[in-house]
Amino acid sequence: MQDVLAAGIAELMDTGRDFHRRGWSLGTSSNYSVVAGRDPLRLLITASGFDKGRLTPSQFVVVDDSGAVVAPGPSKPSAETMLHVVLAEGAGAGAVLHTHSVWATLLSESGVAEGRLRIGGYEMLKGLAGVHTHETVVEIPVFPNTQDIPALARRLESELRAWGARPPGFLMAGHGLYAWGRDIAEARRHIEVFEFLFEVVARRPSVTV
Ligand SMILES: [Zn+2]
């Protein structure tokens, strides 16, 4: 598992530098994880409270399926660890990335009343796994923000059982985006695609007739 952990740490450090530079992971916000083992579940995840643009190998921890730290020790895992665990188990995610961008924050507020954000007609939608045409509408779930992560994790767990055609991501209102993929590369692609779409929708001039 040591090789898997070292590779995961290197890739997530690179992800952090990239996302910080692009303004998606500022002010120690965000958290990232990758599955390091399935039986039993072992999740490598960023520790709480560090600058994601300057992550070091000691700023990661390994947790089990209850979110408890199994290695390497003293650091505290992200407060949102159980959301990553639920996505690894319930969505089969191999990697989960969480960002706090301006556009995701703004748009999530406009979608919270309906509980979803609908985006359709854009070529970039094809960057999401399972989407093969721009002639489609994806519905991104929007959950109210909360500090009660265990409650949100339970809700997410039940929503994932009927996720159906919904895309590999969701928003928390006034907070940010969660996206996942089979590995870190796919999860990064999904974050990029969502962020592109959010910015397009948020900046789109309103058409008046
Ligand atoms: Zn967050």
XYZ file of C-alpha atoms and ligand atoms in Angstrom:
210
model
C 0.000 0.000 0.000
C 3.006 2.332 0.517
C 3.432 2.794 -3.256
C -0.257 3.563 -3.654
C -0.078 6.118 -0.831
C 3.038 7.803 -2.210
C 1.489 8.049 -5.690
C -1.786 9.357 -4.259
C -0.017 11.987 -2.144
C 2.021 13.197 -5.147
C -1.053 13.430 -7.371
C -3.177 15.190 -4.749
C -0.362 17.666 -3.961
C -0.271 18.488 -7.668
C -4.072 18.800 -7.699
C -3.910 21.201 -4.738
C -1.337 23.443 -6.419
C -3.436 23.536 -9.578
C -6.776 24.148 -7.851
C -5.300 26.800 -5.555
C -3.791 28.640 -8.523
C -7.168 28.595 -10.269
C -8.969 30.003 -7.227
C -10.958 26.867 -6.423
C -9.238 25.917 -3.129
C -8.357 29.131 -1.312
C -7.853 29.890 2.372
C -7.231 26.251 3.458
C -10.674 25.298 2.096
C -11.354 22.099 0.145
C -10.451 18.494 0.754
C -9.305 15.689 -1.513
C -9.202 11.916 -1.185
C -8.239 8.776 -3.073
C -9.072 5.152 -2.282
C -5.899 3.338 -1.186
C -7.555 -0.008 -0.441
C -11.019 -1.554 -0.762
C -11.067 -4.539 1.562
C -11.033 -3.082 4.118
C -11.662 0.460 2.888
C -8.654 2.736 3.272
C -8.955 6.337 2.185
C -6.035 8.733 1.839
C -7.423 12.204 2.623
C -6.132 15.694 3.246
C -5.823 16.649 6.895
C -7.875 19.548 8.230
C -6.776 23.166 7.983
C -3.823 23.281 5.574
C -3.146 25.493 2.551
C -4.005 23.302 -0.455
C -1.552 25.189 -2.649
C 1.376 24.069 -0.464
C 0.457 20.579 0.729
C 3.227 18.394 2.126
C 3.182 14.585 2.565
C 2.640 14.956 6.340
C -0.637 16.801 5.702
C -2.470 13.635 4.656
C -4.005 10.895 6.767
C -5.420 7.444 6.070
C -8.893 6.707 7.434
C -11.133 3.649 7.591
C -14.809 3.314 6.699
C -15.852 5.027 9.946
C -13.643 8.043 9.221
C -11.191 7.057 11.987
C -7.501 7.699 11.356
C -5.502 4.489 10.892
C -2.231 6.122 9.685
C 0.020 7.999 9.943
C -1.088 9.554 13.227
C -1.498 12.937 14.803
C -3.155 15.019 12.079
C -6.903 15.459 12.133
C -8.728 14.348 8.958
C -10.934 16.826 7.144
C -14.188 17.622 8.939
C -16.005 16.388 5.833
C -14.303 12.977 5.795
C -17.529 10.983 6.036
C -18.809 12.491 2.765
C -15.717 11.055 1.059
C -16.270 7.658 2.708
C -19.914 7.575 1.586
C -18.927 8.478 -1.995
C -16.164 5.841 -2.057
C -18.630 3.196 -0.884
C -21.969 4.299 -2.332
C -20.865 5.826 -5.644
C -17.852 3.562 -6.208
C -15.646 6.652 -6.374
C -11.912 5.999 -6.618
C -11.193 9.661 -5.879
C -13.234 12.559 -4.494
C -12.376 16.232 -4.857
C -14.120 19.096 -3.070
C -13.656 22.745 -4.091
C -14.926 26.174 -3.007
C -14.989 28.291 -6.165
C -16.691 31.643 -6.638
C -18.975 30.368 -9.404
C -20.008 27.196 -7.576
C -20.747 29.240 -4.459
C -22.876 31.763 -6.343
C -24.788 29.255 -8.466
C -25.423 26.866 -5.610
C -27.421 29.578 -3.859
C -29.704 29.988 -6.855
C -30.334 26.229 -7.049
C -30.990 25.450 -3.405
C -34.735 26.237 -3.405
C -35.339 23.691 -6.165
C -32.726 21.301 -4.799
C -30.967 21.089 -8.158
C -29.217 23.027 -10.851
C -30.100 22.186 -14.441
C -27.482 22.744 -17.144
C -28.037 21.727 -20.751
C -26.957 22.257 -24.329
C -23.216 22.770 -23.855
C -20.505 20.758 -25.606
C -18.468 20.646 -22.372
C -21.138 18.430 -20.787
C -19.507 15.580 -22.725
C -16.561 15.814 -20.314
C -18.775 14.204 -17.649
C -18.653 10.396 -17.551
C -21.680 8.908 -19.320
C -22.623 12.037 -21.310
C -22.184 11.625 -25.065
C -24.036 14.567 -26.565
C -24.513 18.242 -25.864
C -28.233 17.707 -26.464
C -28.909 16.808 -22.878
C -29.686 18.404 -19.545
C -27.853 17.359 -16.396
C -29.350 17.908 -12.971
C -26.774 18.621 -10.307
C -28.207 18.092 -6.815
C -27.930 21.080 -4.451
C -28.023 20.327 -0.729
C -28.454 23.014 1.920
C -25.193 23.791 3.668
C -24.787 22.353 7.132
C -22.189 21.828 9.846
C -23.904 18.526 10.697
C -21.757 16.378 8.420
C -22.975 13.021 9.840
C -26.569 13.987 8.924
C -25.554 15.082 5.428
C -23.543 11.877 4.997
C -26.644 9.820 5.864
C -28.735 11.816 3.397
C -26.107 11.444 0.684
C -25.901 7.719 1.308
C -29.626 7.318 0.686
C -29.636 9.702 -2.328
C -26.823 7.700 -3.951
C -28.976 4.555 -3.977
C -31.231 6.290 -6.527
C -28.640 8.564 -8.165
C -29.619 7.291 -11.647
C -28.624 9.646 -14.455
C -27.482 12.433 -12.176
C -23.876 13.495 -12.827
C -20.866 12.617 -10.617
C -21.112 15.703 -8.470
C -23.260 17.781 -6.149
C -23.293 21.275 -4.697
C -23.670 22.440 -1.123
C -25.435 25.804 -1.082
C -23.188 28.773 -0.416
C -20.327 26.350 0.130
C -18.943 24.478 -2.882
C -18.738 21.467 -5.148
C -18.081 17.755 -4.624
C -17.112 15.712 -7.685
C -15.722 12.230 -8.048
C -14.346 9.776 -10.571
C -12.857 6.308 -10.899
C -9.413 7.851 -10.234
C -7.868 11.254 -9.474
C -7.523 12.118 -13.178
C -11.221 11.566 -13.836
C -12.273 13.424 -10.681
C -10.083 16.389 -11.749
C -11.657 16.352 -15.184
C -15.105 16.437 -13.616
C -14.184 19.391 -11.384
C -12.853 21.258 -14.442
C -15.966 20.538 -16.485
C -18.337 21.548 -13.691
C -16.368 24.718 -12.983
C -16.394 25.639 -16.678
C -20.156 25.083 -16.874
C -20.852 27.026 -13.665
C -18.906 30.008 -14.942
C -20.646 29.904 -18.326
C -24.081 29.772 -16.710
C -23.282 32.436 -14.118
C -21.790 34.859 -16.655
C -24.289 34.213 -19.435
C -26.020 37.453 -20.333
C -29.735 37.180 -19.644
C -31.640 37.327 -22.885
C -34.487 39.789 -23.089
C -36.922 39.794 -25.979
Zn -16.043 22.473 2.139
